[in-house]
XYZ file of C-alpha atoms in Angstrom:
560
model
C 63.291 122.540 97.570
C 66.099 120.516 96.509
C 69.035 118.857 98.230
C 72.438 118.630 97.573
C 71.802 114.750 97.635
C 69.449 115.067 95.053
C 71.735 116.393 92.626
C 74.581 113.678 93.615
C 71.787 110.998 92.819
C 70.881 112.591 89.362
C 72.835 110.466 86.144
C 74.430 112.537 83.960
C 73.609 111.917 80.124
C 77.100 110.122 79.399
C 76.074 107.530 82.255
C 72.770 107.249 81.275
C 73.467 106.557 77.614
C 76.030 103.815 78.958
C 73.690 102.583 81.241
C 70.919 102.173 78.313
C 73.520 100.435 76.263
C 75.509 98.041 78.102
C 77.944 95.754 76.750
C 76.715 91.710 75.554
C 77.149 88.538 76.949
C 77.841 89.766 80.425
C 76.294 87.513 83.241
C 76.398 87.594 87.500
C 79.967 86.754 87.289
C 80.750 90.142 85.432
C 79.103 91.963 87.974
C 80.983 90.861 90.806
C 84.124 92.113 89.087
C 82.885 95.530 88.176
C 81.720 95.469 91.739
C 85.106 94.736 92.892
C 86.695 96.678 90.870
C 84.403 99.960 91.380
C 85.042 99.243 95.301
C 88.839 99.457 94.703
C 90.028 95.910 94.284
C 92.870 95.360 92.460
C 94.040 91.855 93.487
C 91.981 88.906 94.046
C 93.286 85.382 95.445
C 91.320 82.024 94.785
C 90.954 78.907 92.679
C 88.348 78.034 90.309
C 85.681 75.247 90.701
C 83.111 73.746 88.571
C 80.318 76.071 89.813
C 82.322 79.118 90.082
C 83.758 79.127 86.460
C 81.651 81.717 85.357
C 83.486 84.237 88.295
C 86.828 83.267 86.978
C 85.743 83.794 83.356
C 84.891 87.051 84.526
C 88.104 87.419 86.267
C 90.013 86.597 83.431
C 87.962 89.072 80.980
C 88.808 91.991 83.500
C 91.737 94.102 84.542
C 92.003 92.359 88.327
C 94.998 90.307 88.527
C 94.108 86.636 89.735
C 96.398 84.719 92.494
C 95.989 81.219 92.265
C 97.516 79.406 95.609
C 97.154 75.421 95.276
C 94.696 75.171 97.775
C 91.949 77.217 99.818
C 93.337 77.755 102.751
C 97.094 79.057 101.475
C 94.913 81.533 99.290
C 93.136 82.221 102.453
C 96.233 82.842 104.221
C 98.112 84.739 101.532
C 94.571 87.174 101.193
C 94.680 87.504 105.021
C 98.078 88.653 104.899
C 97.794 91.136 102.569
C 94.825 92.656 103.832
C 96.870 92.536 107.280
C 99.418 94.640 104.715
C 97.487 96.629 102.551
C 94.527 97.804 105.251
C 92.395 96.761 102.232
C 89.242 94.592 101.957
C 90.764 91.615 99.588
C 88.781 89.194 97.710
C 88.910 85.534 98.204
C 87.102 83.820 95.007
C 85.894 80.284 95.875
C 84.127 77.480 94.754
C 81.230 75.400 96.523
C 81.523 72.374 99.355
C 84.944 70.825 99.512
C 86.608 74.353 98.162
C 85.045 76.425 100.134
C 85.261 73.937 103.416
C 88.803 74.256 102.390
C 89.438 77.986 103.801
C 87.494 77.750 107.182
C 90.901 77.818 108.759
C 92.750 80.954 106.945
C 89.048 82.295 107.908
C 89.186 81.386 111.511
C 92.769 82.802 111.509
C 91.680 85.960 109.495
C 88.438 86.207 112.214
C 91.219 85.663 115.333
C 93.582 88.675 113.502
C 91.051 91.297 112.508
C 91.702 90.891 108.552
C 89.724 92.082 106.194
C 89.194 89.004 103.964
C 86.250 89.116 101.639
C 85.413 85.528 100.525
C 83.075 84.819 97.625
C 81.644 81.246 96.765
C 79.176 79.758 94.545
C 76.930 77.653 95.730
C 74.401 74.696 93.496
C 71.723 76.555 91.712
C 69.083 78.080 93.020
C 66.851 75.303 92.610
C 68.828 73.238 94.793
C 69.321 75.124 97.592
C 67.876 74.360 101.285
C 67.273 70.499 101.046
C 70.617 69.227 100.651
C 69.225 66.313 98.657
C 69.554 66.873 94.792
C 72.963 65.048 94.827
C 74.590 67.934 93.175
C 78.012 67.863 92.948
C 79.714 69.789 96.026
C 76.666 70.314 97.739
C 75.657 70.479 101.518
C 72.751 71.045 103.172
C 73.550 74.675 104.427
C 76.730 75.953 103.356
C 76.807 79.136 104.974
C 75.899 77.614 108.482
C 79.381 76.664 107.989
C 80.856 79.830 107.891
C 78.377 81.733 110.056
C 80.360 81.047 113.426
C 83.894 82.125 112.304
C 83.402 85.462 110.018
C 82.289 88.345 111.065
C 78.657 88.489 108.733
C 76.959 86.364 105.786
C 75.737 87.958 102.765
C 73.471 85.888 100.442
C 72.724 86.946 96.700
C 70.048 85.113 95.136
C 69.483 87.071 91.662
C 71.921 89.003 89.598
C 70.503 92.705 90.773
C 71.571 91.915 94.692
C 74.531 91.154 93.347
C 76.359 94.744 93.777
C 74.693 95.601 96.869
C 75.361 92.291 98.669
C 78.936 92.905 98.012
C 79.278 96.445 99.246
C 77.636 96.137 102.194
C 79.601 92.931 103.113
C 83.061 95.781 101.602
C 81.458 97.494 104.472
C 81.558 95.141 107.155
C 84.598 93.527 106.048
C 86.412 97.337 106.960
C 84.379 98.515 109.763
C 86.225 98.061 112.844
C 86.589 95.929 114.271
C 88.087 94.418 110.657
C 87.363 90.649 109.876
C 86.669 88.276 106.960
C 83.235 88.353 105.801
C 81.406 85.687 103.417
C 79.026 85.776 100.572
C 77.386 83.377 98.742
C 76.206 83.353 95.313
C 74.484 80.072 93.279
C 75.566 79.113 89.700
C 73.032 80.017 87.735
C 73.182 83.610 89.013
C 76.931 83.736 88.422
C 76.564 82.271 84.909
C 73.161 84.073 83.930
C 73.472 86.424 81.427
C 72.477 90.311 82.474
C 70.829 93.704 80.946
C 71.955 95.135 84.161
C 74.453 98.500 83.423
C 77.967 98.113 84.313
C 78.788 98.641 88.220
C 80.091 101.932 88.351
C 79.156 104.177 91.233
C 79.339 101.434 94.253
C 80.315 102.924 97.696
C 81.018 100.999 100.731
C 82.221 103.172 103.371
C 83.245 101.813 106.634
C 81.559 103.083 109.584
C 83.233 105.156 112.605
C 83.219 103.512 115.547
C 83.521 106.530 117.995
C 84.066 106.044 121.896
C 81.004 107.249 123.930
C 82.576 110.880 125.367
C 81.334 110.136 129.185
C 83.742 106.632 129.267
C 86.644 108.144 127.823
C 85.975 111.299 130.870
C 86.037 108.611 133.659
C 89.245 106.544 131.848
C 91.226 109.838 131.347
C 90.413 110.801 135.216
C 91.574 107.502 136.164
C 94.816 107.262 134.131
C 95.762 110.807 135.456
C 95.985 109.832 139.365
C 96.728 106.670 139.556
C 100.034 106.233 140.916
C 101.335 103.296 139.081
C 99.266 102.994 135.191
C 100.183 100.472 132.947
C 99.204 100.017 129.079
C 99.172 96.638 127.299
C 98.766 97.224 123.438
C 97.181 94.475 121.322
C 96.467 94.134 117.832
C 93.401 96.498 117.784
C 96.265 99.391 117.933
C 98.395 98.156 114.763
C 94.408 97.761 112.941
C 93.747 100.689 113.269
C 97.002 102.203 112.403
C 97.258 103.827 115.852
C 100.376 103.446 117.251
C 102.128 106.747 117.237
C 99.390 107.915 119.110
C 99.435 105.038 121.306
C 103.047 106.160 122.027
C 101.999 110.048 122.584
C 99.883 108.789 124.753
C 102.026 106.459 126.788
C 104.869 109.772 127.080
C 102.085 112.269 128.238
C 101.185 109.670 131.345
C 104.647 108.430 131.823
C 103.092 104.558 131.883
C 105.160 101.590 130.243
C 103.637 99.488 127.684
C 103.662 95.907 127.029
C 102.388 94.935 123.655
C 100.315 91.432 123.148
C 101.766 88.639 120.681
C 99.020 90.301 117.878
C 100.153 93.963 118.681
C 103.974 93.124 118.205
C 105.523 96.839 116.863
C 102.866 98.778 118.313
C 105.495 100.526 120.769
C 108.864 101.283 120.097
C 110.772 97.701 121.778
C 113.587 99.933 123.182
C 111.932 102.769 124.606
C 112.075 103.839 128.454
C 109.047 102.692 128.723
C 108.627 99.786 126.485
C 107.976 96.683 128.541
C 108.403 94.716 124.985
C 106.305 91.574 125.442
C 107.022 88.811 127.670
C 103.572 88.258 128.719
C 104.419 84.355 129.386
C 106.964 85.322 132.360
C 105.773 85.693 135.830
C 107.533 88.437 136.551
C 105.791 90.633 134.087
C 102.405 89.196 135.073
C 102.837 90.012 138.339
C 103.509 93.499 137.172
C 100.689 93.909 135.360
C 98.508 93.141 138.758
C 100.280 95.620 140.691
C 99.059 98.201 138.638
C 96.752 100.287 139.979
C 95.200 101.218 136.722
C 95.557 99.032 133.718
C 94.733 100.618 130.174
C 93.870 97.675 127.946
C 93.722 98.723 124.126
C 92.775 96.868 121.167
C 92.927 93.149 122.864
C 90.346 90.755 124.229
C 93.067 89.536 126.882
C 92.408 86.060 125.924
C 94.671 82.980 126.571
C 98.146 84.162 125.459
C 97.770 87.613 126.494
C 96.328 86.562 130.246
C 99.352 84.391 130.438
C 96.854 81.361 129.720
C 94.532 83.009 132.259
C 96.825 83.275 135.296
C 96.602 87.386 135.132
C 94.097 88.710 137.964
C 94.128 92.571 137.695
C 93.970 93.853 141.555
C 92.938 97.649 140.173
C 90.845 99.363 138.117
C 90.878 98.169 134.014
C 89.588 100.471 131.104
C 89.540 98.347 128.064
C 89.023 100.243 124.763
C 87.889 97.099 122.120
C 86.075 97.354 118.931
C 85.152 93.798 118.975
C 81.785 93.804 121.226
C 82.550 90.308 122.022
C 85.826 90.485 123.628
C 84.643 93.377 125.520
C 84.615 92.400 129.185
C 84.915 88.833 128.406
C 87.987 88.016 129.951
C 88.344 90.876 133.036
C 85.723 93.209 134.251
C 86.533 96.570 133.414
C 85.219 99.829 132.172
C 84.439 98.569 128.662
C 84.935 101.444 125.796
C 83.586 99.817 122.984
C 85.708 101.916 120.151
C 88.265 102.094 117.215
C 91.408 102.102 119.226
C 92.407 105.250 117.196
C 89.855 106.990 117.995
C 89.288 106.547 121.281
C 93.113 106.732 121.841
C 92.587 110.372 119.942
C 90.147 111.044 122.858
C 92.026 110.245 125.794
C 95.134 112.112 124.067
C 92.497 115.433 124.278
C 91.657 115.081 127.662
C 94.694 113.251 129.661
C 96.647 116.182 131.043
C 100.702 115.168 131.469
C 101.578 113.032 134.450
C 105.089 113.221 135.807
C 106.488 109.979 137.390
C 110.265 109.941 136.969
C 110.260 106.610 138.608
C 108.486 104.623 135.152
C 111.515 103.769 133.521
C 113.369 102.337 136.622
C 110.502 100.136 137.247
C 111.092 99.058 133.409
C 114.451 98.598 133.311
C 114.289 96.226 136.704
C 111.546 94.227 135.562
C 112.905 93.894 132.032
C 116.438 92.646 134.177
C 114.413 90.009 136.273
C 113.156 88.594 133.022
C 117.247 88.705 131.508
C 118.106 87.168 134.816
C 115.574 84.382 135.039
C 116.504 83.629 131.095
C 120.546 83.745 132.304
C 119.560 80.473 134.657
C 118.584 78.579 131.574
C 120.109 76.736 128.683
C 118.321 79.126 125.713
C 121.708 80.919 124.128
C 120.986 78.963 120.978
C 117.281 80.465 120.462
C 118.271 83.665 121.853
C 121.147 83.745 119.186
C 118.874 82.804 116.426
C 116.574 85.751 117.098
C 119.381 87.958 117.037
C 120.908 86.767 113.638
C 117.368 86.825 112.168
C 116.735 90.500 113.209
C 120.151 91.385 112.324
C 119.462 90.064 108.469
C 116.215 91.176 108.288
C 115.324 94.456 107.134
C 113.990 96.843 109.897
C 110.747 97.110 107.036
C 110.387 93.641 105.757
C 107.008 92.051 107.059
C 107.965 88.877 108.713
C 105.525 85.682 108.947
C 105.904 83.183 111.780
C 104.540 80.045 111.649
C 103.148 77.802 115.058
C 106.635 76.175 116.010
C 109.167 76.848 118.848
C 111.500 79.964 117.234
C 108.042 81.134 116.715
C 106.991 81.102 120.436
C 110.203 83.193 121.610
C 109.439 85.318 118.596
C 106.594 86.133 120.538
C 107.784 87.106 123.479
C 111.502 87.825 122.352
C 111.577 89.753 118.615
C 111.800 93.274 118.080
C 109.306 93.959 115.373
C 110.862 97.219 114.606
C 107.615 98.696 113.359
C 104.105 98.039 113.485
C 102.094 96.017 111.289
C 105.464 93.757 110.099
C 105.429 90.777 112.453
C 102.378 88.458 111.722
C 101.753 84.926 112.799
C 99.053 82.216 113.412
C 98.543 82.855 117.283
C 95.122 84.747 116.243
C 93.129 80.781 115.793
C 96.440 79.058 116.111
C 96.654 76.333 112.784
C 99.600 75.215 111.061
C 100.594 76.257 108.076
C 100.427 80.210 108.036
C 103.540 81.243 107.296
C 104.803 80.704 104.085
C 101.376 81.316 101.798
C 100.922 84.498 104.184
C 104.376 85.692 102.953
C 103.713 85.442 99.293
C 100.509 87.621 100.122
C 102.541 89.951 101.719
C 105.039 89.901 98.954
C 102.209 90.733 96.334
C 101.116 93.939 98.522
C 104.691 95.509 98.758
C 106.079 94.433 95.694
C 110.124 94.893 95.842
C 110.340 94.605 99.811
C 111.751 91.252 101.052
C 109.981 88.750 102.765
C 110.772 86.017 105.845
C 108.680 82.955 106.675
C 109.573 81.121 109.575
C 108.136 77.470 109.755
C 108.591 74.198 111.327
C 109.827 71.119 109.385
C 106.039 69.973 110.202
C 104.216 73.332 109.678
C 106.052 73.177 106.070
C 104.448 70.835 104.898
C 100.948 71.854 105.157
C 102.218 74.558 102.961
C 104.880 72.858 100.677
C 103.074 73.292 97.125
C 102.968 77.077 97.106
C 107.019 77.015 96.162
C 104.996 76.754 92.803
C 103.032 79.894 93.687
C 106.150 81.460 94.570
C 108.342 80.378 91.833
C 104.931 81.702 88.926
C 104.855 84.891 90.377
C 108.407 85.290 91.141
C 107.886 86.613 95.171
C 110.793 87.938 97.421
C 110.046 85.208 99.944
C 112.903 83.416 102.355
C 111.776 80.786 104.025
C 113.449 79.928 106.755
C 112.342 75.926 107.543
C 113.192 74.663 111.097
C 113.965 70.879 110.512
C 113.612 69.480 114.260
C 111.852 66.096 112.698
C 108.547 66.690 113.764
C 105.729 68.550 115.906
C 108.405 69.848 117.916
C 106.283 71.986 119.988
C 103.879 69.075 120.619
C 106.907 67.514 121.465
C 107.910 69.459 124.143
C 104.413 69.620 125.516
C 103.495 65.640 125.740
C 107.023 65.229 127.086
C 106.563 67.552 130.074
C 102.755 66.411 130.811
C 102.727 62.681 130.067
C 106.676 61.547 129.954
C 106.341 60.125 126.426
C 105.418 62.012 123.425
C 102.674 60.037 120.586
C 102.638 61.053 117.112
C 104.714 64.405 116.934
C 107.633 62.156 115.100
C 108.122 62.761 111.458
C 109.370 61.561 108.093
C 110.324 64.039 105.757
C 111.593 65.529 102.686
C 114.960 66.651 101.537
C 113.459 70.585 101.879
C 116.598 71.302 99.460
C 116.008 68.949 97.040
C 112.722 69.811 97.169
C 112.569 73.048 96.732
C 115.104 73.419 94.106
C 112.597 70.753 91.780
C 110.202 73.616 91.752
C 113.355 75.732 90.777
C 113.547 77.797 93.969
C 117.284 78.149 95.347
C 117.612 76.362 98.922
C 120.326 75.464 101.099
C 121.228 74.088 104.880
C 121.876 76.874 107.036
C 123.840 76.752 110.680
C 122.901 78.962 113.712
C 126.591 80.081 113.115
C 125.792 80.901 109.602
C 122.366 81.878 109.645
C 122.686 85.492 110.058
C 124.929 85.762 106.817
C 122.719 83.097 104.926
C 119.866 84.398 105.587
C 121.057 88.107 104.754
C 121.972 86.967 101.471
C 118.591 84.914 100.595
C 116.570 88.371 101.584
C 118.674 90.329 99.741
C 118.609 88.189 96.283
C 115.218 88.977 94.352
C 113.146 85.596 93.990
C 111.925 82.965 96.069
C 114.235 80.832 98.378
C 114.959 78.267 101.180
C 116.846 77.827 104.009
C 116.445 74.859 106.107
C 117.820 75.037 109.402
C 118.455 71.664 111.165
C 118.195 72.207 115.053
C 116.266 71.207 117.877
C 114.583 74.009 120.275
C 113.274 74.297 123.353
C 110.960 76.933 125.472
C 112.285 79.370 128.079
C 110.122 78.588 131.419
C 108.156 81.465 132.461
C 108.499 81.100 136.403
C 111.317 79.769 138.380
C 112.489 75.722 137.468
C-alpha cells in the first residue's frame, strides 16, 4: 500500500540529477546559507571573526543581505527587533569567545521579550573542543554553557551533514511559542570543510501548536462568565502571538477592562471604555486589580514590573493563559493554561457566552481619574508634555524603541502605543543600550516607515557607533537623546535611598557634533520645540539626531 507521504518523500529526476551533481568548492559554511535561505531567511545581522570567516564567505557568495552592526550586542539588538517586527526567525552570525560573549545581553533581552533570534557561532575546531586547554585563539572551556541559561535551547553541529538539521530544528524552536532566541554552535573546520553534500533545498521547520487543554479553558470560561467584577491584564504573550483583536472581542463579549503590561503596550485599544491603559506602578490600579474577583492573566509571567515590584496580592480566583512553562504559576497561584495566547484566547471566545455589566466603564473612567488626580498633585507637566509632543509627531504606525532612562519609564506607564507590536523597549532583561541598534533593525524590516529611538545621554553611548550603521544603510531612524548628564535614573534612585548619589555623573560628547562627523543631521531640541522638531526629523528620509537637554523625574505611584 502506499502513502501519500511516500510520494512527498520520492525526488523527482530534476532534483536528483542536481543532487548527483552539486556545485564545487562549497564547504559547512555554504550549507548554513542554503539552510537559511531554504527556511525563508532573507536578512542576516552579525560580524565576522577569525573562525567564522568561512560563514561570511558564504554569506557574501549568496543572495542574503548581511547587516554588519559594530559590535555583538547592537547586532543582537537590531536582530531582536526585527524579529519583534517581522514575526520571523532572524539569524545572528557570530564568531567564537569574546564575539560571541559579546551578545549574551541582546540574548538575555531577546529571551526576556519572546524574540525569535537565531544566533550562529563558530567555535575552535573540533579537535579542540571540551578541554579548554589548546590555547586557541578565542577559546573557552565550554562555550555553550554560556548561553545555555539565557536562550531558549542549544543546538550543536559537529560534521557538515548535521548541519541542515541542527538548524531547522533550532528554526523550530526559535518560532514555537513561546518565541525566544535560540543558539547553535558550529567548529571551524566544519564551517570551512569542503562538502559533496547536495544543495539544501527542501528544509522545513514548522513551529509547533501550542493548543490549550479543552477542560481548563471550560473551568476559565465558567469563571469569567459569573464573576461579578473580571478583570484582564494583557502582556506581551498577546502582541507574540498576534492576538489582540481577539483579545479585544473577548474583553467586549465579558464587558471586563483591560490593563496591558509594559511588554504588551498596544495590545488594547488605550482609549477604549474599557481600556485601563497601563499604569501598573500606581496604587490605585493595583488595588484594582485585587478587588477583582476574577483576574484573566494572558501572555505575562506577572513578574517585577507587572506585580508592581511584587506588591500585587490577587484576593480572587486567577486563570493565567502562558506559553512559557516557566512563568506559569511562578509569580501567583492560579489556574495555569499553558497555551499560545491566540489560541487559547480563540477558545474562551467559543465558549464565553456575553456578560452584561453596564457598570465596567464607570469603574474605568474613575480609576483612570484617581490616577489623573494623584498625577495633578505633582510637579510632572514637563514629562507629561513630552509624551504628548512625541505621540503627536510620531506616526500612529511607526515602531518606536525606548531605551532604560526616565521618559522611558512614563512611556511605560503613560504612551499610547496606538497599535500593537510598535512600542518596544529593554524592560524584558533590562540593559542599556537597546534603543537605537533595535531601531535600525526595525528600520530594515519595514523599509520606508519612520523610526524613533528614545535614549538617555548615558544609554547613548553604549550604542554611539551604530550612527555608522545607520548612515551605510541609510535607515529612517530619529533618535531622540535625553542629555540629563548621566545615569539619571540611577540618579533618582541613590538619591531617594541613600541621600547622595555615586557614580551616575557623566562626561560627555557634543551628541551634535558627533553625530554630524558620521554625517547624520542632529540638532538641540526644546520641550517647546520638540513636537515640531521631532515631526520634521521623522518625516525627512535618513538617519538623524535630536538631543534634548532636560532633567526628569518619576511620578510617585502612591500618595507623597
Amino acid at each position: 500500500m502506499t502513502h501519500d507521504h511516500d510520494l512527498v518523500l520520492r525526488p523527482t529526476e530534476a532534483q536528483t540529477a542536481a543532487a548527483l551533481a552539486p556545485p564545487p568548492g562549497r564547504t559547512g559554511g555554504d550549507l548554513v546559507v542554503e539552510t537559511l535561505r531554504s527556511l525563508g531567511a532573507h536578512t542576516v545581522f552579525g560580524l565576522p571573526g577569525q573562525h567564522a570567516l568561512a560563514l561570511f564567505d558564504a554569506v557574501g557568495r549568496s543572495g542574503l543581505r548581511l547587516v554588519g552592526l559594530r559590535t555583538e550586542n547592537n547586532a543582537g539588538f537590531a536582530a531582536d527587533a526585527y524579529g519583534r517586527i517581522t514575526g520571523e526567525a532572524v539569524p545572528l552570525l557570530l564568531s567564537t569567545g569574546p564575539g560571541a560573549l559579546m551578545a549574551l545581553p541582546a540574548l538575555a533581552e531577546a529571551a526576556a521579550a519572546s524574540a525569535p533570534v537565531l544566533a550562529i557561532s563558530s567555535q575552535v575546531p573540533t579537535p579542540g573542543l571540551g578541554g579548554g586547554r589548546r590555547g586557541h585563539l578565542h577559546e573557552l572551556r565550554d562555550q555553550a554553557a554560556s548561553f545555555r541559561e539565557i536562550v531558549k535551547s542549544v543546538h550543536t553541529a559537529r560534521t557538515p551533514s548535521q548541519i541542515p538539521s541542527v538548524i531547522a530544528e533550532a528554526w523550530e524552536s526559535a518560532l514555537t511559542a513561546p518565541f525566544g532566541p535560540v543558539w547553535v554552535e558550529i567548529p571551524e573546520d566544519v564551517l570551512r570543510a569542503e562538502t559533496v553534500i547536495p544543495q539544501v533545498t527542501g528544509m522545513d521547520a514548522t513551529p509547533h501548536e501550542l493548543a490549550p487543554r479543552p477542560e481548563l479553558t471550560a473551568v476559565a470560561a465558567h469563571w469569567l462568565a459569573n464573576a461579578s467584577r473580571p478583570v484582564i491584564i494583557a502582556g506581551g504573550g498577546v502582541v507574540r502571538a498576534d492576538a489582540a483583536g481577539k483579545l479585544k472581542q473577548l474583553a467586549e463579549r465579558l464587558n471586563a477592562p483591560v490593563v496591558t503590561t509594559f511588554g504588551g503596550k498596544g495590545a488594547f485599544p488605550w482609549t477604549h471604555p474599557l481600556s485601563l491603559q497601563s499604569w501598573l506602578e500606581d496604587r490605585h490600579m493595583t488595588d484594582f486589580l485585587e478587588d477583582a474577583d476574577v483576574l484573566l492573566v494572558v501572555g505575562s509571567g506577572l513578574g517585577e514590573l507587572s506585580s508592581n515590584y511584587h506588591t500585587f496580592f490577587p484576593t480572587g480566583r486567577v486563570v493565567q493563559i502562558e506559553a512559557d512553562l516557566g512563568k506559569l504559576e511562578s509569580n501567583h497561584a492560579a489556574l495555569g493554561i499553558h497555551a499560545d495566547a491566540r489560541l487559547a484566547l480563540q477558545a474562551l471566545l467559543e465558549t464565553v457566552p456575553e456578560r452584561e455589566d453596564p457598570a465596567a466603564p464607570e469603574r474605568v473612567r474613575l480609576l483612570l481619574a484617581d490616577v489623573a488626580a494623584r498625577l495633578a498633585g505633582q510637579d510632572v507637566t514637563l514629562e507629561q508634555g513630552l509624551l504628548t509632543s512625541i505621540r503627536a509627531a510620531l506616526p500612529g504606525r511607526s515602531p518606536s524603541f525606548w531605551d532604560m532612562t526616565i521618559l522611558s519609564y512614563w512611556a511605560w506607564s503613560a504612551f499610547d502605543a496606538k497599535h500593537p507590536n510598535t512600542m518596544h523597549s529593554a524592560q524584558g532583561a533590562g540593559g542599556l543600550g537597546y534603543a537605537f541598534p533595535a531601531a535600525l533593525g526595525a528600520a530594515l524590516a519595514e523599509p520606508g516607515t519612520p523610526v524613533l529611538a528614545v535614549s538617555g545621554d548615558g544609554g547613548a553611548m553604549y550604542s554611539i557607533a551604530e550612527l555608522a550603521t545607520a548612515r551605510q544603510h541609510d535607515l529612517d531612524v530619529t533618535w531622540l537623546i535625553v542629555d540629563d548628564g548621566g545615569y539619571g535614573i540611577l540618579r533618582e534612585y541613590m538619591t531617594d535611598a541613600y541621600g547622595t548619589p555615586t557614580g551616575t555623573e557623566l562626561t560627555r560628547p557634543d551628541f551634535v557634533a558627533l553625530a554630524g562627523s558620521f554625517g547624520v543631521p542632529a540638532a538641540t531640541t526644546t520641550p517647546d520645540t520638540l513636537r515640531e522638531d521631532l515631526a520634521k526629523s521623522l518625516a525627512t528620509p535618513g538617519p538623524s539626531v535630536l538631543v534634548l537637554p532636560t532633567t526628569l523625574r518619576m511620578f510617585a505611584p502612591t500618595h507623597l
